[in-house]
Amino acid sequence: MTRLQTNLPGLSMKNPIMPASGCFGFGEEFAKLYDLNQLGAIALKATTNHPRFGNATPRVAETPAGMLNAIGLQNPGLEKVISEKLSWLETYDTPLLANIAGTTMEDYEEVAANLSETNQVGALELNISCPNVKEGGIAFGTDPELAAELTRRVKAVSTCPVYVKLSPNVTDITLLARAVERAGADGLSMINTLSGMKIEIHSGKPLLANESGGLSGPAIKPIAIRMIYEVRKQTELPIIGMGGISTLDDVIEFMIAGADAVAVGTANFTNPFICPELIDELEDWVKVKGLENIQELRQKGVNSF
Amino acid sequence: MIVVSNREIAENIFEMTLQGKIVQEITAPGQFLHIKPSSQPMPLLRRPISICNSNKQNNELTIIYRTEGEGTTLLSQRKENDSVDVLGPLGNGFSLEETKQEETALIVGGGVGVPPLYSLALALVERGVKVTTVLGFADAASVFYENRFKEAGDVYVSTIDGSAGNKGLVTDVIDRESLQFNRLYACGPTPMLKALEENYPNVQGSLSLEERMGCGIGACFACVCHTQNDPDGTEYRKVCSDGPVFPWREVVL
């Protein structure tokens, strides 16, 4: 076992670094650039029961220190994800965290039941916080009772652990965290993007065709750190931290705040080699600091608060 | 890659020559680079900029870009010997095989859509294809590469305000000059591409699209477009990895 080994429910990870859902497709493009076996895990692009085209373009916009996106959960649908994407990923021994989305509770149940039955998926990540889907997605993520009910129902049909990806677009994220924990969640992913908007001053119109989108990138990192810190004080559930990670210092800061593992999102677009680079840097850092294992980092950090 | 030169060749239009081994990997005219405009963390995203021309003997390529926002303005300030963070060559370029010797190719470029067509024109001439070019710009100050395209054949220039070449749109020039062609290749603003598709519904050839991109490699689904003849509306192409060059009438403009 290496010093970076990280064991989370359903995910036996060689290291605590994975690409975040929605920023890595199903891995095929990045597999042309490096060996995906280097990654701790892969968070797959959100899968819905039927294929989704997504929103009109433009779907991305740049803002200070961040990116707005309104892709709209474009994906080939459950059937093709299983037959094409998962079968392709079979050649890798990297655990898969399958992000699932829907517009009704029944949608989530169907996708969860089918994906967990494949035995290829290590764990599910409930996407209840996509700000770009008008038909219900966001409501699950902002109402603790609805989030808990959805978690219970998905847990009931899933044979693998369920992580809930929390939305930062709430007044008190700890209420959501505790609600889904009571409902049986095995872990938390936090945070998703923040709802944002960009208006072109010359035209006076929103730049994104969807008008608003989800803000990601370094701009949201302090918010993610604060939210993980707050939630960590109230729960021992495993947390996969994400939100603007692009450097080794960011990874360390997230883990000190209370994350057990981290996911890298927008930085994959700026530097497609960012994940393997961060894994190498973390390995060197852990050696230099004399840590026996990466979990010590979180424990030391939390104790020092 | 290393900057060999970077200079303004028309109003807000810059030509940058870069050197690096990436040049050896270019497979077709019309591919693009995804460039980090600054060595600083911000601006965050890369900019897709098409390759205008390349020279495999000396590992050099040329890009032409318009300074529109913060990123391209920073790029315009890069000096000789600076290094630039480049991802590429990306995307699929123009396929030349379909155009036969002795045929005539009409190349139509609009504004900052002109650059990728230059290496296409040279490659077609090399295949023995007769090339006619129509370049459209806003005004005289925006015109660039008119003389370079003359290396490949006849060139017609049009400007919206009539301050250079013919007054009007590129389609006006094609009509007025009664230009005949076997293949049509185009890159420019979407309304221009739409007009060409409407005026020449049965044309063969290809067009190059521009779209805001996230990753540039096909993973983020930011630059997705619909396909024509798709009753369900579920089929799609990614401009970055399936394109940016598509056959006429494959995608919805």
Coordinates of C-alpha atoms in Angstrom, one line a residue:
Chain A
M1 CA 0.0 0.0 0.0
T2 CA 1.4 3.4 -0.9
R3 CA 1.3 6.5 1.2
L4 CA -1.4 8.0 -1.0
Q5 CA -3.8 5.0 -0.8
T6 CA -7.2 6.3 0.0
N7 CA -10.1 4.0 0.8
L8 CA -13.6 5.4 0.6
P9 CA -16.9 3.5 0.5
G10 CA -16.8 1.7 -2.9
L11 CA -13.7 3.4 -4.0
S12 CA -10.3 1.9 -3.3
M13 CA -8.1 4.7 -4.7
K14 CA -4.4 4.6 -5.4
N15 CA -4.3 8.3 -4.5
P16 CA -6.9 10.8 -3.4
I17 CA -7.1 12.7 -6.7
M18 CA -9.8 12.3 -9.4
P19 CA -11.2 14.4 -12.2
A20 CA -14.6 15.9 -11.3
S21 CA -17.8 14.9 -13.1
G22 CA -18.6 16.9 -16.2
C23 CA -15.0 18.0 -16.7
F24 CA -13.6 14.7 -18.1
G25 CA -16.4 13.2 -20.3
F26 CA -16.1 9.4 -19.9
G27 CA -12.3 9.6 -20.1
E28 CA -11.8 8.8 -23.8
E29 CA -10.3 12.1 -24.7
F30 CA -7.9 12.2 -21.8
A31 CA -6.9 8.6 -22.4
K32 CA -5.2 9.8 -25.5
L33 CA -3.0 12.1 -23.4
Y34 CA -2.1 9.9 -20.4
D35 CA -2.7 6.5 -18.7
L36 CA -6.0 6.8 -16.8
N37 CA -4.7 4.1 -14.4
Q38 CA -2.7 6.9 -12.7
L39 CA -5.9 8.5 -11.4
G40 CA -7.3 7.7 -7.9
A41 CA -10.8 7.4 -9.4
I42 CA -12.8 8.8 -12.3
A43 CA -16.0 10.7 -11.7
L44 CA -18.0 10.1 -14.9
K45 CA -20.1 12.7 -16.7
A46 CA -23.6 12.8 -15.4
T47 CA -25.8 10.0 -16.9
T48 CA -29.6 10.3 -17.3
N49 CA -32.0 7.6 -18.3
H50 CA -32.5 9.0 -21.8
P51 CA -30.0 10.7 -24.0
R52 CA -29.9 14.5 -23.5
F53 CA -28.7 17.0 -26.1
G54 CA -28.3 19.8 -23.5
N55 CA -28.6 23.5 -23.9
A56 CA -28.1 25.8 -26.9
T57 CA -24.6 27.4 -27.4
P58 CA -22.8 29.4 -26.2
R59 CA -22.5 27.1 -23.3
V60 CA -19.3 28.5 -21.6
A61 CA -18.2 31.9 -20.7
E62 CA -15.1 33.2 -19.0
T63 CA -15.3 35.3 -15.9
P64 CA -12.6 36.6 -13.5
A65 CA -10.9 33.5 -12.0
G66 CA -13.7 31.3 -13.1
M67 CA -15.8 29.8 -15.8
L68 CA -19.5 29.7 -16.3
N69 CA -21.0 26.7 -18.0
A70 CA -24.5 25.7 -19.0
I71 CA -23.9 22.4 -20.8
G72 CA -27.3 21.0 -19.7
L73 CA -26.2 17.5 -18.8
Q74 CA -25.6 16.4 -22.3
N75 CA -25.0 12.6 -22.3
P76 CA -25.7 9.6 -24.5
G77 CA -28.2 8.1 -21.9
L78 CA -28.1 5.1 -19.6
E79 CA -28.1 2.4 -22.3
K80 CA -25.2 3.8 -24.3
V81 CA -23.2 4.7 -21.2
I82 CA -23.4 1.1 -20.1
S83 CA -22.8 -0.5 -23.6
E84 CA -20.2 1.9 -24.9
K85 CA -18.6 4.0 -22.2
L86 CA -18.4 1.5 -19.3
S87 CA -17.3 -1.3 -21.6
W88 CA -14.5 0.9 -22.9
L89 CA -13.5 1.8 -19.3
E90 CA -13.3 -1.9 -18.4
T91 CA -9.7 -2.1 -19.4
Y92 CA -8.7 0.3 -16.6
D93 CA -8.3 -0.7 -12.9
T94 CA -9.3 2.8 -11.7
P95 CA -12.5 2.9 -9.7
L96 CA -15.5 4.7 -11.2
L97 CA -17.8 7.1 -9.5
A98 CA -20.8 7.4 -11.7
N99 CA -22.6 10.7 -11.5
I100 CA -26.4 10.3 -12.0
A101 CA -29.0 12.9 -12.8
G102 CA -32.7 13.1 -13.6
T103 CA -35.7 15.3 -13.5
T104 CA -37.9 13.0 -11.3
M105 CA -37.1 10.6 -8.4
E106 CA -38.0 7.7 -10.7
D107 CA -35.4 8.8 -13.2
Y108 CA -32.7 8.7 -10.5
E109 CA -33.9 5.3 -9.3
E110 CA -33.8 3.8 -12.8
V111 CA -30.3 5.1 -13.5
A112 CA -29.0 4.1 -10.1
A113 CA -30.4 0.6 -10.2
N114 CA -29.0 -0.1 -13.7
L115 CA -25.6 1.4 -13.1
S116 CA -25.0 -0.3 -9.8
E117 CA -25.9 -3.6 -11.3
T118 CA -23.1 -3.4 -13.8
N119 CA -20.5 -4.2 -11.1
Q120 CA -18.2 -1.8 -12.9
V121 CA -19.2 1.2 -11.0
G122 CA -17.6 1.5 -7.5
A123 CA -20.0 4.2 -6.2
L124 CA -22.7 6.5 -7.4
E125 CA -22.7 10.3 -7.1
L126 CA -26.2 11.8 -6.9
N127 CA -26.2 15.0 -8.9
I128 CA -28.9 16.9 -7.1
S129 CA -27.2 20.2 -7.7
C130 CA -26.9 20.9 -11.4
P131 CA -27.9 24.6 -11.8
N132 CA -28.5 24.2 -15.5
V133 CA -31.4 21.9 -15.7
K134 CA -34.7 23.7 -15.2
E135 CA -36.9 20.6 -14.7
G136 CA -36.4 19.8 -11.0
G137 CA -32.7 19.1 -10.7
I138 CA -31.9 22.1 -8.6
A139 CA -34.9 21.7 -6.3
F140 CA -33.6 18.3 -5.0
G141 CA -30.4 20.0 -4.1
T142 CA -31.8 23.0 -2.2
D143 CA -34.6 21.4 -0.2
P144 CA -33.3 19.1 2.7
E145 CA -36.5 17.0 2.8
L146 CA -36.5 16.4 -0.9
A147 CA -32.8 15.6 -0.9
A148 CA -33.2 13.2 1.9
E149 CA -36.2 11.5 0.2
L150 CA -34.2 11.1 -3.0
T151 CA -31.2 9.7 -1.1
R152 CA -33.4 7.2 0.6
R153 CA -35.0 6.0 -2.6
V154 CA -31.7 5.7 -4.5
K155 CA -30.1 3.9 -1.6
A156 CA -32.9 1.4 -1.6
V157 CA -32.3 0.4 -5.2
S158 CA -28.5 0.6 -5.3
T159 CA -26.1 -2.1 -4.6
C160 CA -23.1 0.2 -4.3
P161 CA -22.4 3.2 -2.0
V162 CA -24.1 6.5 -2.7
Y163 CA -22.4 9.9 -2.5
V164 CA -24.5 13.0 -2.6
K165 CA -23.1 16.0 -4.5
L166 CA -24.2 19.1 -2.6
S167 CA -25.1 22.4 -4.1
P168 CA -23.5 25.6 -2.7
N169 CA -26.6 27.5 -3.8
V170 CA -28.2 27.3 -0.3
T171 CA -28.2 29.4 2.8
D172 CA -26.9 26.6 5.1
I173 CA -25.2 23.7 3.4
T174 CA -24.9 21.8 6.7
L175 CA -28.7 21.3 6.7
L176 CA -28.4 19.4 3.4
A177 CA -25.4 17.4 4.6
R178 CA -27.1 16.3 7.7
A179 CA -30.4 15.5 6.0
V180 CA -28.8 13.2 3.4
E181 CA -26.6 11.6 6.1
R182 CA -29.7 10.7 8.1
A183 CA -31.2 9.4 4.9
G184 CA -28.3 6.9 4.5
A185 CA -25.8 8.7 2.2
D186 CA -22.4 7.0 2.2
G187 CA -20.5 10.1 1.4
L188 CA -20.6 13.7 0.2
S189 CA -19.2 15.5 -2.8
M190 CA -18.9 19.2 -2.4
I191 CA -19.3 21.6 -3.9
N192 CA -21.0 21.8 -7.2
T193 CA -21.0 25.1 -9.2
L194 CA -22.4 28.3 -8.0
S195 CA -25.2 29.8 -10.1
G196 CA -23.9 32.8 -12.0
M197 CA -24.4 35.0 -15.0
K198 CA -22.4 37.2 -17.5
I199 CA -23.9 40.0 -19.5
E200 CA -22.2 41.3 -22.6
I201 CA -22.3 45.1 -22.1
H202 CA -22.3 45.9 -25.9
S203 CA -25.4 43.8 -26.7
G204 CA -26.9 44.1 -23.2
K205 CA -27.7 40.4 -23.4
P206 CA -26.6 37.4 -21.3
L207 CA -23.6 35.7 -23.0
L208 CA -24.8 32.1 -22.3
A209 CA -27.7 30.9 -24.4
N210 CA -29.2 29.5 -21.2
E211 CA -28.7 33.0 -19.6
S212 CA -27.3 31.7 -16.4
G213 CA -24.8 29.0 -15.7
G214 CA -22.6 27.3 -13.1
L215 CA -19.5 29.1 -11.9
S216 CA -16.4 27.0 -11.4
G217 CA -12.7 27.5 -11.2
P218 CA -10.4 29.3 -8.7
A219 CA -13.1 31.9 -8.0
I220 CA -15.2 29.4 -6.0
K221 CA -12.4 27.8 -4.0
P222 CA -12.8 29.9 -0.8
I223 CA -16.5 29.1 -0.7
A224 CA -15.8 25.3 -1.1
I225 CA -13.2 25.4 1.7
R226 CA -15.6 27.2 4.0
M227 CA -18.4 24.8 3.3
I228 CA -16.4 21.7 3.6
Y229 CA -15.0 23.0 6.9
E230 CA -18.5 23.7 8.2
V231 CA -19.8 20.3 7.2
R232 CA -16.8 18.5 8.5
K233 CA -17.5 19.8 12.0
Q234 CA -20.9 18.2 11.8
T235 CA -20.3 14.8 10.2
E236 CA -17.8 12.1 9.8
L237 CA -19.1 11.1 6.4
P238 CA -16.4 10.8 3.8
I239 CA -16.1 14.1 1.7
I240 CA -14.8 14.4 -1.8
G241 CA -13.9 18.0 -2.0
M242 CA -13.9 20.1 -5.2
G243 CA -14.2 23.7 -6.3
G244 CA -11.3 25.5 -8.0
I245 CA -8.5 23.1 -7.3
S246 CA -5.6 23.7 -9.6
T247 CA -2.4 23.5 -7.5
L248 CA -0.8 21.2 -4.9
D249 CA -1.5 23.8 -2.2
D250 CA -5.2 23.7 -3.1
V251 CA -5.3 19.9 -2.7
I252 CA -3.6 20.2 0.8
E253 CA -6.0 23.0 1.8
F254 CA -9.0 21.0 0.9
M255 CA -7.8 18.0 2.9
I256 CA -7.0 20.1 5.9
A257 CA -10.5 21.6 5.6
G258 CA -11.9 18.1 5.9
A259 CA -11.9 16.4 2.5
D260 CA -10.9 12.8 2.3
A261 CA -10.2 13.0 -1.4
V262 CA -10.5 15.7 -4.0
A263 CA -11.8 16.2 -7.5
V264 CA -10.3 18.5 -10.1
G265 CA -12.7 20.2 -12.5
T266 CA -12.1 23.3 -14.6
A267 CA -8.3 23.0 -14.3
N268 CA -8.5 20.0 -16.6
F269 CA -9.5 22.4 -19.4
T270 CA -6.6 24.8 -18.7
N271 CA -4.1 22.0 -18.3
P272 CA -5.3 18.6 -19.5
F273 CA -2.3 17.0 -17.6
I274 CA -3.2 18.6 -14.3
C275 CA -4.4 15.4 -12.5
P276 CA -1.3 13.3 -13.1
E277 CA 0.8 16.3 -12.3
L278 CA -0.9 16.9 -9.0
I279 CA -0.7 13.2 -8.1
D280 CA 3.1 13.3 -8.6
E281 CA 3.5 16.5 -6.6
L282 CA 1.4 15.2 -3.8
E283 CA 3.4 12.0 -3.6
D284 CA 6.7 14.0 -3.4
W285 CA 5.2 16.3 -0.8
V286 CA 4.0 13.5 1.4
K287 CA 7.4 12.0 1.3
V288 CA 9.2 15.2 2.1
K289 CA 6.8 15.9 5.0
G290 CA 7.3 12.4 6.3
L291 CA 3.7 11.4 6.5
E292 CA 3.0 7.7 6.7
N293 CA -0.2 8.1 4.8
I294 CA -2.3 10.8 3.3
Q295 CA -5.0 10.5 5.9
E296 CA -2.6 12.0 8.5
L297 CA -2.9 15.2 6.7
R298 CA -6.6 15.6 7.4
Q299 CA -6.3 14.5 10.9
K300 CA -3.5 16.9 11.7
G301 CA -5.3 19.6 10.0
V302 CA -8.6 19.1 11.7
N303 CA -6.9 18.8 15.1
S304 CA -5.1 22.0 14.6
F305 CA -8.2 24.1 14.1
Chain B
M1 CA 6.2 27.0 -28.5
I2 CA 8.6 29.9 -29.0
V3 CA 7.5 33.2 -30.5
V4 CA 9.5 33.9 -33.7
S5 CA 7.5 37.1 -34.5
N6 CA 4.2 38.8 -33.6
R7 CA 3.1 41.8 -35.5
E8 CA -0.1 43.7 -36.4
I9 CA -0.9 43.2 -40.1
A10 CA -4.3 45.0 -40.2
E11 CA -6.4 46.9 -37.7
N12 CA -6.5 44.7 -34.6
I13 CA -5.3 41.7 -36.6
F14 CA -2.1 40.1 -35.5
E15 CA 0.1 37.5 -37.2
M16 CA 2.2 35.4 -34.9
T17 CA 4.8 32.9 -36.0
L18 CA 5.6 30.1 -33.5
Q19 CA 8.3 27.5 -33.5
G20 CA 8.1 24.0 -31.9
K21 CA 7.9 20.3 -32.6
I22 CA 4.1 20.4 -32.6
V23 CA 4.4 21.5 -36.3
Q24 CA 5.4 18.0 -37.2
E25 CA 2.0 16.7 -36.0
I26 CA -0.1 18.8 -38.2
T27 CA -2.0 16.6 -40.6
A28 CA -4.4 18.9 -42.5
P29 CA -5.1 22.6 -43.1
G30 CA -7.8 23.8 -40.8
Q31 CA -6.6 22.3 -37.5
F32 CA -6.3 24.7 -34.6
L33 CA -4.2 25.4 -31.5
H34 CA -5.6 25.9 -28.0
I35 CA -3.5 28.6 -26.5
K36 CA -3.1 29.8 -22.9
P37 CA -3.0 33.6 -23.5
S38 CA -0.8 34.3 -20.5
S39 CA 1.7 32.5 -18.4
Q40 CA -0.2 33.8 -15.3
P41 CA -3.2 31.8 -14.0
M42 CA -5.6 34.3 -15.5
P43 CA -7.3 34.6 -18.0
L44 CA -8.4 31.1 -17.1
L45 CA -9.3 29.5 -20.3
R46 CA -7.4 28.7 -23.5
R47 CA -8.2 30.3 -26.8
P48 CA -8.8 28.2 -29.9
I49 CA -7.0 29.8 -32.8
S50 CA -6.7 28.2 -36.2
I51 CA -3.4 27.4 -37.9
C52 CA -2.9 29.7 -40.9
N53 CA 0.2 28.0 -42.4
S54 CA 3.0 25.7 -41.3
N55 CA 6.5 24.9 -42.4
K56 CA 7.7 21.4 -41.3
Q57 CA 11.3 22.1 -42.5
N58 CA 11.9 24.7 -39.8
N59 CA 9.2 23.7 -37.3
E60 CA 7.4 27.0 -37.7
L61 CA 3.7 27.8 -38.0
T62 CA 1.7 31.0 -38.3
I63 CA -1.5 32.0 -36.6
I64 CA -3.6 35.1 -37.2
Y65 CA -6.0 36.4 -34.6
R66 CA -8.0 39.5 -33.8
T67 CA -7.6 41.3 -30.5
E68 CA -11.1 41.2 -29.1
G69 CA -10.8 40.7 -25.4
E70 CA -8.4 40.3 -22.6
G71 CA -6.9 37.0 -23.8
T72 CA -6.1 37.9 -27.4
T73 CA -4.9 41.3 -26.2
L74 CA -2.4 39.6 -23.9
L75 CA -1.4 37.3 -26.7
S76 CA -0.7 40.4 -28.9
Q77 CA 1.8 41.6 -26.4
R78 CA 4.0 38.5 -26.6
K79 CA 7.5 39.3 -27.9
E80 CA 10.1 37.4 -29.9
N81 CA 11.6 34.5 -27.9
D82 CA 8.7 34.4 -25.4
S83 CA 7.3 30.9 -24.8
V84 CA 3.6 30.3 -25.3
D85 CA 1.7 27.4 -23.8
V86 CA 0.1 25.6 -26.7
L87 CA -2.1 22.5 -26.9
G88 CA -2.4 21.1 -30.4
P89 CA -2.6 20.6 -33.2
L90 CA -6.3 19.9 -32.5
G91 CA -9.4 19.0 -34.5
N92 CA -9.9 17.7 -38.0
G93 CA -9.0 19.9 -40.9
F94 CA -10.0 20.1 -44.6
S95 CA -9.9 16.9 -46.5
L96 CA -8.4 17.4 -49.9
E97 CA -8.8 14.0 -51.4
E98 CA -12.2 14.7 -52.9
T99 CA -10.9 17.6 -55.0
K100 CA -9.4 16.4 -58.2
Q101 CA -6.8 17.9 -60.4
E102 CA -8.1 20.4 -63.0
E103 CA -11.1 21.1 -60.9
T104 CA -11.8 24.6 -59.6
A105 CA -12.1 25.2 -55.9
L106 CA -13.8 28.4 -54.6
I107 CA -12.4 29.5 -51.3
V108 CA -14.5 32.0 -49.4
G109 CA -13.3 33.6 -46.2
G110 CA -14.8 36.2 -43.9
G111 CA -12.8 38.4 -41.5
V112 CA -10.9 36.3 -38.9
G113 CA -12.2 33.2 -40.7
V114 CA -9.7 33.8 -43.5
P115 CA -6.5 32.3 -41.8
P116 CA -7.1 28.6 -42.0
L117 CA -8.0 28.9 -45.7
Y118 CA -4.5 30.1 -46.6
S119 CA -2.8 26.7 -46.0
L120 CA -5.8 25.1 -47.7
A121 CA -5.3 27.2 -50.8
L122 CA -1.6 26.3 -51.0
A123 CA -2.4 22.6 -50.5
L124 CA -5.0 22.6 -53.2
V125 CA -2.7 24.3 -55.7
E126 CA -0.1 21.7 -54.9
R127 CA -2.6 19.1 -55.9
G128 CA -3.1 20.8 -59.2
V129 CA -6.5 22.3 -58.3
K130 CA -7.4 25.7 -59.7
V131 CA -8.1 28.1 -56.8
T132 CA -10.3 31.2 -56.8
T133 CA -10.6 33.1 -53.6
V134 CA -13.1 35.6 -52.3
L135 CA -12.3 37.4 -49.1
G136 CA -14.8 39.5 -47.2
F137 CA -13.9 42.2 -44.6
A138 CA -15.7 45.0 -42.8
D139 CA -13.6 47.8 -44.3
A140 CA -10.2 48.6 -45.9
A141 CA -8.4 48.8 -42.5
S142 CA -9.3 45.2 -41.8
V143 CA -8.1 43.6 -45.0
F144 CA -5.2 41.2 -44.7
Y145 CA -3.5 38.4 -46.8
E146 CA -5.0 39.6 -50.1
N147 CA -1.6 39.4 -51.8
R148 CA -0.7 36.1 -50.1
F149 CA -3.8 34.5 -51.6
K150 CA -2.7 35.7 -55.0
E151 CA 0.1 33.1 -54.8
A152 CA -2.7 30.6 -55.2
G153 CA -4.8 32.1 -57.9
D154 CA -7.4 34.9 -58.6
V155 CA -8.5 36.9 -55.6
Y156 CA -11.6 39.1 -55.1
V157 CA -12.0 41.2 -52.0
S158 CA -15.2 42.7 -50.8
T159 CA -15.8 45.1 -47.9
I160 CA -19.1 46.0 -46.3
D161 CA -18.5 49.8 -46.6
G162 CA -16.8 49.6 -50.1
S163 CA -13.6 51.1 -48.8
A164 CA -11.6 48.3 -50.5
G165 CA -12.4 45.9 -53.3
N166 CA -16.0 45.4 -54.2
K167 CA -18.7 46.9 -52.0
G168 CA -21.0 44.3 -50.4
L169 CA -20.9 40.8 -49.2
V170 CA -18.9 37.8 -50.5
T171 CA -22.0 36.4 -52.1
D172 CA -22.5 39.6 -54.0
V173 CA -19.0 39.2 -55.5
I174 CA -19.6 35.6 -56.4
D175 CA -22.8 36.6 -58.2
R176 CA -21.4 39.7 -59.9
E177 CA -18.3 37.8 -61.2
S178 CA -20.4 34.7 -62.1
L179 CA -17.7 32.6 -60.4
Q180 CA -17.9 28.9 -61.4
F181 CA -16.5 26.2 -59.2
N182 CA -16.6 22.4 -58.5
R183 CA -15.9 22.6 -54.8
L184 CA -16.6 25.3 -52.1
Y185 CA -14.5 25.8 -49.0
A186 CA -15.4 28.5 -46.5
C187 CA -14.7 29.8 -43.1
G188 CA -16.2 32.9 -41.5
P189 CA -19.2 34.3 -39.7
T190 CA -22.2 32.0 -39.5
P191 CA -24.5 34.3 -41.4
M192 CA -22.0 34.2 -44.3
L193 CA -21.8 30.4 -44.2
K194 CA -25.6 30.2 -44.1
A195 CA -25.9 32.5 -47.1
L196 CA -23.5 30.3 -49.0
E197 CA -25.4 27.1 -48.1
E198 CA -28.7 28.7 -49.2
N199 CA -27.3 30.1 -52.5
Y200 CA -25.5 26.8 -53.4
P201 CA -27.6 24.0 -51.8
N202 CA -26.0 21.2 -53.8
V203 CA -22.4 22.3 -53.4
Q204 CA -19.7 19.9 -52.4
G205 CA -16.8 20.8 -50.2
S206 CA -16.5 21.8 -46.5
L207 CA -16.8 24.7 -44.1
S208 CA -15.0 25.5 -40.8
L209 CA -16.9 26.6 -37.7
E210 CA -16.1 28.7 -34.8
E211 CA -17.5 28.1 -31.3
R212 CA -16.7 29.0 -27.7
M213 CA -14.8 26.0 -26.3
G214 CA -14.0 24.7 -22.8
C215 CA -11.4 22.0 -23.2
G216 CA -10.7 21.9 -26.9
I217 CA -10.4 18.1 -26.9
G218 CA -14.0 16.9 -26.8
A219 CA -14.5 16.2 -23.1
C220 CA -16.6 19.2 -21.9
F221 CA -19.4 19.3 -24.5
A222 CA -19.3 23.1 -24.6
C223 CA -19.0 23.4 -28.4
V224 CA -21.7 20.9 -29.5
C225 CA -23.9 21.6 -32.5
H226 CA -26.9 19.8 -34.1
T227 CA -26.7 17.8 -37.3
Q228 CA -29.0 18.4 -40.3
N229 CA -31.5 15.6 -41.2
D230 CA -31.9 14.6 -37.5
P231 CA -35.6 14.3 -36.7
D232 CA -35.0 13.4 -33.0
G233 CA -32.7 16.3 -32.5
T234 CA -30.4 14.1 -30.4
E235 CA -27.5 13.7 -32.9
Y236 CA -24.6 16.1 -32.4
R237 CA -21.1 17.0 -33.5
K238 CA -18.4 18.6 -31.3
V239 CA -16.8 21.5 -33.1
C240 CA -13.5 20.9 -31.4
S241 CA -13.0 17.2 -31.9
D242 CA -15.3 16.2 -34.8
G243 CA -14.7 19.5 -36.6
P244 CA -14.0 22.4 -36.8
V245 CA -14.2 21.4 -40.5
F246 CA -17.4 19.7 -41.6
P247 CA -18.9 18.8 -45.0
W248 CA -21.5 21.2 -46.2
R249 CA -25.0 20.5 -44.8
E250 CA -23.7 18.0 -42.1
V251 CA -24.3 20.4 -39.2
V252 CA -27.0 23.0 -38.5
L253 CA -25.6 26.5 -38.9

